[in-house]
Coordinates of C-alpha atoms and ligand atoms in Angstrom, one line a residue:
X3 CA -67.1 159.4 -275.7
X4 CA -67.8 161.6 -278.8
X5 CA -69.3 159.8 -281.8
X6 CA -66.1 160.2 -283.9
X7 CA -64.2 158.5 -281.1
X8 CA -66.7 155.6 -280.9
X9 CA -66.2 155.1 -284.7
X10 CA -62.4 155.3 -284.4
X11 CA -62.5 152.7 -281.6
X12 CA -64.6 150.3 -283.7
X13 CA -62.3 150.7 -286.7
X14 CA -59.2 150.3 -284.6
X15 CA -60.5 147.0 -283.2
X16 CA -61.5 145.8 -286.7
X17 CA -57.9 146.5 -287.8
X18 CA -56.6 144.7 -284.8
X19 CA -58.7 141.6 -285.6
X20 CA -57.2 141.6 -289.2
X21 CA -60.5 142.6 -290.9
X22 CA -58.5 145.3 -292.5
X23 CA -54.9 144.4 -293.4
X24 CA -51.8 146.8 -293.4
X25 CA -51.8 148.8 -296.6
X26 CA -55.4 148.1 -297.4
X27 CA -57.7 151.0 -298.3
X28 CA -60.6 151.8 -296.0
X29 CA -64.0 152.7 -297.5
X30 CA -64.2 156.3 -298.7
X31 CA -65.8 158.9 -296.3
X32 CA -69.0 158.7 -298.2
X33 CA -69.2 154.9 -298.3
X34 CA -68.3 154.6 -294.6
X35 CA -70.9 157.2 -293.8
X36 CA -73.6 155.3 -295.6
X37 CA -72.4 151.9 -294.1
X38 CA -72.4 153.1 -290.5
X39 CA -74.9 155.9 -290.5
X40 CA -72.5 158.4 -289.1
X41 CA -72.3 161.9 -290.8
X42 CA -69.5 162.6 -293.2
X43 CA -67.9 165.0 -290.7
X44 CA -67.9 162.3 -288.0
X45 CA -66.2 159.8 -290.3
X46 CA -63.6 162.4 -291.3
X47 CA -62.8 163.1 -287.7
X48 CA -62.6 159.4 -286.9
X49 CA -60.2 158.8 -289.8
X50 CA -58.1 161.8 -288.8
X51 CA -57.9 160.6 -285.2
X52 CA -56.7 157.2 -286.3
X53 CA -54.2 158.9 -288.6
X54 CA -52.8 160.9 -285.7
X55 CA -52.4 157.7 -283.7
X56 CA -50.5 156.1 -286.6
X57 CA -53.2 153.5 -287.3
X58 CA -54.2 155.0 -290.7
X59 CA -52.2 157.0 -293.2
X60 CA -53.9 159.4 -295.6
X61 CA -53.0 159.0 -299.2
X62 CA -53.5 162.1 -301.4
X63 CA -56.7 161.9 -303.4
X64 CA -56.9 158.2 -302.6
X65 CA -58.4 158.2 -299.1
X66 CA -57.1 156.4 -296.1
X67 CA -55.2 153.2 -295.8
X68 CA -54.2 151.0 -292.8
X69 CA -50.6 152.0 -291.9
X70 CA -48.0 149.4 -292.9
X71 CA -46.6 149.3 -289.4
X72 CA -49.9 148.3 -287.7
X73 CA -49.8 145.0 -285.9
X74 CA -52.8 142.7 -286.8
X75 CA -53.8 139.3 -285.5
X76 CA -52.5 136.4 -287.5
X77 CA -55.3 135.1 -289.6
X78 CA -54.6 131.5 -288.7
X79 CA -53.6 132.0 -285.0
X80 CA -50.5 130.0 -285.7
X81 CA -48.4 130.7 -282.7
X82 CA -51.0 130.2 -280.0
X83 CA -50.8 126.5 -280.1
X84 CA -51.7 125.2 -276.7
X85 CA -49.8 122.4 -274.9
X86 CA -51.5 119.2 -276.2
X87 CA -55.0 119.1 -274.5
X88 CA -56.9 116.6 -276.5
X89 CA -56.3 115.1 -280.0
X90 CA -59.0 117.4 -281.4
X91 CA -57.5 120.7 -280.2
X92 CA -54.0 119.6 -281.1
X93 CA -55.0 118.4 -284.6
X94 CA -56.7 121.7 -285.1
X95 CA -53.7 123.7 -284.1
X96 CA -51.3 121.7 -286.3
X97 CA -53.7 121.9 -289.3
X98 CA -54.3 125.6 -288.9
X99 CA -50.6 126.3 -288.6
X100 CA -49.9 124.3 -291.7
X101 CA -52.3 126.4 -293.7
X102 CA -50.3 129.6 -293.2
X103 CA -48.6 130.4 -296.6
X104 CA -45.6 131.7 -294.7
X105 CA -45.0 128.4 -293.0
X106 CA -42.7 125.7 -294.3
X107 CA -45.5 123.2 -293.7
X108 CA -43.8 119.9 -293.0
X109 CA -46.8 119.0 -290.8
X110 CA -49.3 119.4 -293.7
X111 CA -51.4 116.4 -294.7
X112 CA -51.7 117.0 -298.4
X113 CA -49.1 117.1 -301.1
X114 CA -47.6 120.4 -302.2
X115 CA -50.6 122.1 -304.0
X116 CA -48.2 123.3 -306.7
X117 CA -48.1 119.7 -307.9
X118 CA -51.8 119.7 -308.7
X119 CA -52.8 120.4 -312.4
X120 CA -54.4 123.7 -311.7
X121 CA -54.9 125.0 -315.3
X122 CA -56.4 121.7 -316.5
X123 CA -58.7 121.6 -313.5
X124 CA -59.8 125.2 -314.2
X125 CA -60.7 124.3 -317.7
X126 CA -62.7 121.4 -316.5
X127 CA -64.5 123.6 -314.0
X128 CA -65.4 126.0 -316.8
X129 CA -66.6 123.2 -319.0
X130 CA -68.8 121.8 -316.1
X131 CA -70.3 125.2 -315.5
X132 CA -71.4 125.4 -319.1
X133 CA -73.0 121.9 -318.9
X134 CA -74.9 122.4 -315.7
X135 CA -78.6 122.3 -316.2
X136 CA -81.6 122.8 -314.0
X137 CA -82.0 119.1 -313.4
X138 CA -78.3 118.4 -312.8
X139 CA -78.8 118.7 -309.0
X140 CA -81.3 115.9 -309.1
X141 CA -79.3 113.7 -311.4
X142 CA -76.5 113.8 -308.9
X143 CA -78.2 113.0 -305.7
X144 CA -76.7 110.0 -303.8
X145 CA -75.1 107.8 -304.9
X146 CA -73.6 110.7 -307.0
X147 CA -72.8 111.4 -310.7
X148 CA -73.3 108.2 -312.7
X149 CA -70.4 108.9 -315.1
X150 CA -68.0 109.7 -312.3
X151 CA -68.9 106.4 -310.5
X152 CA -68.3 104.5 -313.8
X153 CA -65.0 106.2 -314.3
X154 CA -63.9 105.2 -310.8
X155 CA -65.0 101.6 -311.4
X156 CA -63.1 101.6 -314.6
X157 CA -59.9 102.7 -312.9
X158 CA -60.4 99.9 -310.3
X159 CA -61.0 97.4 -313.1
X160 CA -57.7 98.4 -314.7
X161 CA -56.0 97.6 -311.4
X162 CA -57.7 94.2 -311.3
X163 CA -60.4 95.0 -308.8
X164 CA -64.0 94.4 -309.7
X165 CA -66.3 97.0 -308.2
X166 CA -69.7 97.9 -309.7
X167 CA -70.5 101.6 -310.2
X168 CA -73.7 100.7 -308.3
X169 CA -71.9 100.1 -305.1
X170 CA -69.9 103.4 -305.3
X171 CA -71.2 106.4 -303.4
X172 CA -69.6 109.8 -304.1
X173 CA -68.7 111.7 -300.9
X174 CA -67.2 114.9 -299.7
X175 CA -63.6 113.6 -299.6
X176 CA -62.5 110.3 -298.2
X177 CA -63.2 111.6 -294.7
X178 CA -67.0 111.7 -295.3
X179 CA -66.7 108.2 -296.9
X180 CA -64.9 106.8 -293.9
X181 CA -67.2 108.5 -291.5
X182 CA -70.4 107.3 -293.2
X183 CA -68.9 103.8 -293.4
X184 CA -68.4 103.8 -289.6
X185 CA -71.9 105.1 -289.0
X186 CA -73.6 102.4 -291.0
X187 CA -71.7 99.4 -289.6
X188 CA -71.6 100.4 -285.9
X189 CA -73.7 101.9 -283.2
X190 CA -72.5 104.0 -280.2
X191 CA -70.5 101.9 -277.7
X192 CA -69.3 99.3 -280.3
X193 CA -65.7 98.3 -280.5
X194 CA -63.6 99.3 -283.6
X195 CA -60.2 98.0 -284.4
X196 CA -57.7 100.6 -285.5
X197 CA -54.0 100.9 -286.2
X198 CA -51.5 102.3 -283.8
X199 CA -50.2 104.8 -284.8
X200 CA -53.3 105.8 -286.7
X201 CA -54.5 108.6 -288.9
X202 CA -55.9 111.1 -286.4
X203 CA -59.1 111.4 -288.5
X204 CA -59.9 107.8 -287.5
X205 CA -59.6 108.6 -283.8
X206 CA -61.7 111.8 -284.1
X207 CA -64.4 109.9 -286.0
X208 CA -64.6 107.2 -283.3
X209 CA -64.7 109.9 -280.6
X210 CA -67.5 111.7 -282.4
X211 CA -69.6 108.6 -282.8
X212 CA -69.2 107.3 -279.3
X213 CA -67.2 104.2 -280.4
X214 CA -64.6 102.3 -278.4
X215 CA -61.2 101.6 -279.9
X216 CA -58.9 98.6 -279.7
X217 CA -55.6 99.3 -281.4
X218 CA -53.0 97.0 -283.0
X219 CA -49.4 98.2 -283.6
X220 CA -48.2 99.0 -287.1
X221 CA -44.4 99.3 -287.5
X222 CA -42.6 101.0 -290.3
X223 CA -40.6 97.9 -291.1
X224 CA -43.1 95.0 -290.5
X225 CA -46.5 96.6 -290.7
X226 CA -49.4 95.0 -288.8
X227 CA -49.1 91.8 -286.8
X228 CA -51.8 89.4 -287.8
X229 CA -51.6 87.4 -284.5
X230 CA -52.2 90.6 -282.6
X231 CA -55.2 91.3 -284.8
X232 CA -56.6 87.9 -284.1
X233 CA -56.1 88.3 -280.3
X234 CA -57.9 91.7 -280.5
X235 CA -60.8 90.0 -282.3
X236 CA -61.0 87.2 -279.8
X237 CA -60.8 89.6 -276.8
X238 CA -63.4 92.2 -277.9
X239 CA -66.6 92.0 -279.8
X240 CA -65.2 94.1 -282.6
X241 CA -67.7 95.4 -285.2
X242 CA -65.5 97.1 -287.7
X243 CA -61.8 97.4 -288.6
X244 CA -60.5 100.7 -290.0
X245 CA -57.1 100.4 -291.6
X246 CA -54.8 101.3 -294.4
X247 CA -53.2 98.7 -296.6
X248 CA -51.2 101.1 -298.8
X249 CA -48.7 103.6 -297.5
X250 CA -50.1 103.7 -294.0
X251 CA -50.4 107.2 -292.5
X252 CA -48.2 108.0 -290.7
X253 CA -45.6 105.2 -290.9
X254 CA -45.7 104.5 -294.7
X255 CA -45.9 100.7 -294.6
X256 CA -47.7 98.8 -297.3
X257 CA -49.0 95.3 -296.6
X258 CA -47.9 92.2 -298.6
X259 CA -50.5 90.4 -300.7
X260 CA -50.3 87.6 -298.2
X261 CA -51.2 89.8 -295.3
X262 CA -54.1 91.4 -297.2
X263 CA -55.5 88.0 -298.0
X264 CA -55.0 86.7 -294.4
X265 CA -56.6 89.8 -293.0
X266 CA -59.6 89.4 -295.3
X267 CA -60.0 85.9 -294.1
X268 CA -59.7 86.8 -290.4
X269 CA -62.3 89.6 -290.7
X270 CA -64.7 87.2 -292.4
X271 CA -64.2 84.6 -289.7
X272 CA -65.0 87.1 -287.0
X273 CA -67.8 88.8 -289.0
X274 CA -66.1 92.2 -288.8
X275 CA -66.7 94.9 -291.4
X276 CA -63.6 96.2 -293.2
X277 CA -63.3 100.0 -293.6
X278 CA -60.3 100.4 -295.8
X279 CA -58.7 103.9 -296.1
X280 CA -56.9 103.9 -299.5
X281 CA -56.3 107.6 -300.1
X282 CA -52.6 107.1 -301.1
X283 CA -53.3 104.2 -303.6
X284 CA -52.2 106.1 -306.7
X285 CA -49.0 107.4 -305.1
X286 CA -46.8 104.4 -305.5
X287 CA -43.1 105.2 -306.3
X288 CA -42.4 102.4 -308.7
X289 CA -44.0 99.3 -310.3
X290 CA -47.7 98.7 -310.2
X291 CA -50.5 99.7 -307.8
X292 CA -51.3 97.1 -305.2
X293 CA -54.7 95.6 -304.8
X294 CA -56.7 96.7 -301.8
X295 CA -57.8 94.2 -299.1
X296 CA -61.3 94.4 -300.6
X297 CA -60.0 92.4 -303.6
X298 CA -59.5 89.4 -301.2
X299 CA -62.9 89.8 -299.4
X300 CA -65.3 87.2 -300.5
X301 CA -68.3 88.8 -298.8
X302 CA -69.9 92.3 -299.3
X303 CA -68.9 93.4 -295.8
X304 CA -66.1 95.7 -296.9
X305 CA -66.1 99.4 -297.6
X306 CA -63.2 100.8 -299.7
X307 CA -62.8 104.6 -299.2
X308 CA -60.7 106.9 -301.2
X309 CA -60.6 110.3 -302.9
X310 CA -58.9 112.6 -305.4
X311 CA -57.6 114.8 -302.6
X312 CA -54.0 113.4 -302.5
X313 CA -53.6 112.6 -306.2
X314 CA -55.4 115.4 -308.1
X315 CA -56.9 118.2 -306.0
X316 CA -57.7 118.5 -302.3
X317 CA -60.0 121.5 -302.5
X318 CA -62.7 119.9 -304.7
X319 CA -63.5 117.6 -301.7
X320 CA -64.5 114.6 -303.8
X321 CA -64.1 111.1 -302.5
X322 CA -66.0 107.9 -302.6
X323 CA -66.8 104.6 -301.0
X324 CA -67.2 101.3 -302.7
X325 CA -69.5 100.1 -300.1
X326 CA -70.5 96.5 -301.1
X327 CA -73.7 95.4 -299.4
X328 CA -73.7 98.7 -297.4
X329 CA -74.2 101.0 -300.5
X330 CA -77.9 101.6 -299.9
X331 CA -77.4 102.3 -296.2
X332 CA -74.6 104.8 -297.0
X333 CA -76.8 106.6 -299.5
X334 CA -79.5 107.0 -296.9
X335 CA -77.1 108.2 -294.3
X336 CA -75.7 110.7 -296.7
X337 CA -79.2 112.0 -297.6
X338 CA -79.8 112.6 -294.0
X339 CA -76.6 114.5 -293.4
X340 CA -75.2 116.4 -296.4
X341 CA -77.7 115.4 -299.1
X342 CA -75.1 115.2 -301.9
X343 CA -71.7 116.3 -302.9
X344 CA -71.4 119.5 -305.0
X345 CA -72.8 118.8 -308.4
X346 CA -70.6 121.1 -310.6
X347 CA -67.5 119.8 -309.0
X348 CA -68.5 116.2 -309.7
X349 CA -69.1 117.2 -313.3
X350 CA -65.8 118.9 -313.5
X351 CA -64.1 115.7 -312.4
X352 CA -65.9 113.8 -315.0
X353 CA -64.7 116.3 -317.6
X354 CA -61.1 116.1 -316.2
X355 CA -61.0 112.3 -316.2
X356 CA -62.5 112.0 -319.7
X357 CA -60.7 114.8 -321.5
X358 CA -57.5 115.7 -319.7
X359 CA -54.6 113.4 -319.3
X360 CA -54.9 112.1 -315.7
X361 CA -52.4 109.3 -316.3
X362 CA -49.8 111.8 -317.5
X363 CA -50.5 114.0 -314.4
X364 CA -50.1 111.0 -312.1
X365 CA -46.9 110.0 -313.8
X366 CA -45.5 113.5 -313.2
X367 CA -46.8 113.6 -309.7
X368 CA -45.3 110.3 -308.7
X369 CA -42.0 111.3 -310.2
X370 CA -41.9 114.7 -308.4
X371 CA -42.9 113.0 -305.1
X372 CA -40.2 110.3 -305.5
X373 CA -37.5 112.9 -306.1
X374 CA -38.6 115.3 -303.3
X375 CA -39.0 112.5 -300.8
X376 CA -35.5 111.2 -301.7
X377 CA -34.0 114.7 -301.2
X378 CA -35.7 115.1 -297.9
X379 CA -34.7 111.6 -296.8
X380 CA -31.1 112.3 -297.7
X381 CA -31.1 115.6 -295.8
X382 CA -32.7 114.1 -292.7
X383 CA -30.7 110.9 -292.6
X384 CA -27.5 112.9 -293.3
X385 CA -28.2 115.6 -290.6
X386 CA -30.3 113.8 -288.1
X387 CA -29.0 110.2 -288.6
X388 CA -26.9 110.2 -285.5
X389 CA -29.8 110.9 -283.2
X390 CA -33.0 109.8 -285.1
X391 CA -34.1 107.0 -287.4
X392 CA -35.7 108.2 -290.6
X393 CA -38.1 105.6 -292.1
X394 CA -38.5 105.6 -295.8
X395 CA -41.4 104.0 -297.7
X396 CA -42.1 103.0 -301.2
X397 CA -44.9 105.5 -301.9
X398 CA -46.8 108.5 -300.6
X399 CA -44.9 111.5 -299.4
X400 CA -44.5 111.1 -295.7
X401 CA -41.3 110.2 -293.7
X402 CA -41.7 108.9 -290.2
X403 CA -38.9 110.1 -287.9
X404 CA -38.2 108.3 -284.6
X405 CA -36.1 109.8 -281.9
X406 CA -35.0 107.9 -278.7
X407 CA -37.9 107.4 -276.3
X408 CA -36.9 110.2 -273.9
X409 CA -37.2 112.9 -276.6
X410 CA -40.4 114.9 -276.5
X411 CA -41.2 115.9 -280.1
X412 CA -43.8 118.3 -278.8
X413 CA -40.9 120.5 -277.6
X414 CA -39.3 120.2 -281.0
X415 CA -42.7 121.1 -282.6
X416 CA -42.7 124.4 -280.6
X417 CA -39.1 125.2 -281.5
X418 CA -40.0 124.6 -285.2
X419 CA -43.1 126.8 -285.0
X420 CA -40.9 129.6 -283.8
X421 CA -38.9 129.2 -287.0
X422 CA -42.1 129.1 -289.1
X423 CA -41.8 125.4 -289.7
X424 CA -44.7 123.0 -288.9
X425 CA -44.3 119.3 -288.1
X426 CA -46.8 116.6 -287.2
X427 CA -45.8 115.3 -283.8
X428 CA -46.3 111.6 -283.1
X429 CA -48.8 112.1 -280.4
X430 CA -51.3 113.3 -283.1
X431 CA -51.4 109.7 -284.2
X432 CA -51.8 108.0 -280.9
X433 CA -54.6 107.0 -278.6
X434 CA -52.8 107.0 -275.3
X435 CA -49.9 109.4 -275.8
X436 CA -47.5 106.9 -277.4
X437 CA -45.2 108.1 -280.2
X438 CA -44.4 111.3 -278.4
X439 CA -40.8 110.7 -279.6
X440 CA -41.8 110.6 -283.3
X441 CA -42.7 113.0 -286.1
X442 CA -44.4 112.7 -289.5
X443 CA -42.7 114.8 -292.1
X444 CA -44.4 115.9 -295.4
X445 CA -41.7 115.4 -298.0
X446 CA -43.7 116.6 -301.0
X447 CA -42.4 120.2 -300.6
X448 CA -39.4 121.3 -302.6
X449 CA -36.2 121.8 -300.7
X450 CA -35.3 125.3 -301.9
X451 CA -32.1 127.0 -300.6
X452 CA -34.2 129.1 -298.2
X453 CA -36.0 126.0 -296.8
X454 CA -32.7 124.2 -296.5
X455 CA -31.4 127.2 -294.4
X456 CA -34.5 126.9 -292.2
X457 CA -33.9 123.1 -291.8
X458 CA -30.3 123.8 -290.8
X459 CA -31.5 126.2 -288.1
X460 CA -34.0 123.7 -286.9
X461 CA -31.3 121.0 -286.8
X462 CA -29.0 123.2 -284.7
X463 CA -31.9 123.8 -282.3
X464 CA -32.7 120.1 -282.0
X465 CA -29.1 119.3 -281.3
X466 CA -29.0 122.0 -278.6
X467 CA -32.2 120.6 -277.1
X468 CA -30.9 117.0 -277.1
X469 CA -27.8 118.2 -275.3
X470 CA -29.9 119.5 -272.5
X471 CA -32.0 116.4 -271.8
Ligands
LIG27 C1 -55.1 108.6 -294.2 C2 -56.0 109.6 -294.6 N1 -57.3 109.3 -294.8 C3 -58.2 110.2 -295.1 C4 -57.9 111.5 -295.3 C5 -58.9 112.5 -295.7 O1 -58.9 112.6 -297.1 P1 -59.9 113.7 -297.8 O2 -59.2 115.0 -297.8 O3 -60.2 113.1 -299.2 O4 -61.2 113.8 -297.0 C6 -56.5 111.9 -295.1 C7 -56.1 113.3 -295.2 O5 -55.2 113.7 -294.7 C8 -55.6 110.9 -294.7 O6 -54.3 111.2 -294.5

């Protein structure tokens, strides 16, 4: 193969992989020559060959561009979702598909990013960059930025929960908080009580840490059954209990104060550590925020995990754990794994919370989520009501949709993908393949006319599918 053909081959395969996108300009002849070591003549011949094959088009005095008609690999690999193999592979597929900007991402786990206060956050980032000093990195080692921990403690105090800034550790999102919490209260082989259905992150963390799960059902109407929790604690030597008291993901249920208190007492009685995942706490639709179970725990064996990901910004990756007696152990564990959370980002959040109007943003966010969830609920119960039950909740932005047991929502998931819609099938949230007739729908996205059309097409496909089974 001549040298110019070798180069043309390399470039063609780069284009196929999506390294160069349709319409994008390739490096000039001179630059390509210096990048690759081929002579100018060889590069010119390679470009001309690709032009003759329709891969490149020459633009007068502006070099060569990738032809618009060239097919490149999708950057997220959306359509290659495998039949469910394991929770991990499947979660990865669903999350990747939901990141594609061309998708109507009803399977997405975060609220519509358009609802985050982007301009205010940018201002805070700029302010933080100006304040960063050479010693900032050391000032913010675990447990994390002092002011940020204080601001979080103050927000809890306003809700009626007394948490000292000293027991708070700043983490990379709630997921790191939850994962560190599990690590410090368990060792491989231990039993952990989780909900069923549960947030898939809980099952993944258990799998990664070699822990065993005992699950207790949570229903959209009644939540968790305390007698079932007690039976589980009697039957297995459970070390920790990971659950959500507010707007449980995926079913949306929030516990009553009575249940929170009774759970706190049960866990104390059986000496079980509480790992409370409270990421949706700020997203109540009306009234006041509810107190976490931690409020009712009389001992220090409770770890309350949360983040700004759902209420302010997901990409900053800032969360925390109010770790009670485990705070020191969490800090040590964090030092051994990630050392600390990004310093300028912690400082930007301090600036945001101190100088921008977080309460006003939360007010607007709650109101937008309430309206959008209502619109989605009305659409789904109006169009799907005859064959599915749509469960509504008093906060957050998820709807849990339940078909009759013979329906396989994985089939509907694939139909939806073909229409560029993602959904979160029920089996993502199950340990043993239950809930394969359910979906979680992200209702934070605006129902534009184009999206309504897509939903109508999906509805027709679902009806057709249900007629066949
Ligand atoms: C219930 C629940 N917990 C934790 C997380 C992770 O939160 P973060 O993005 O702050 O790590 C998510 C995100 O989807 C979630 O839904």
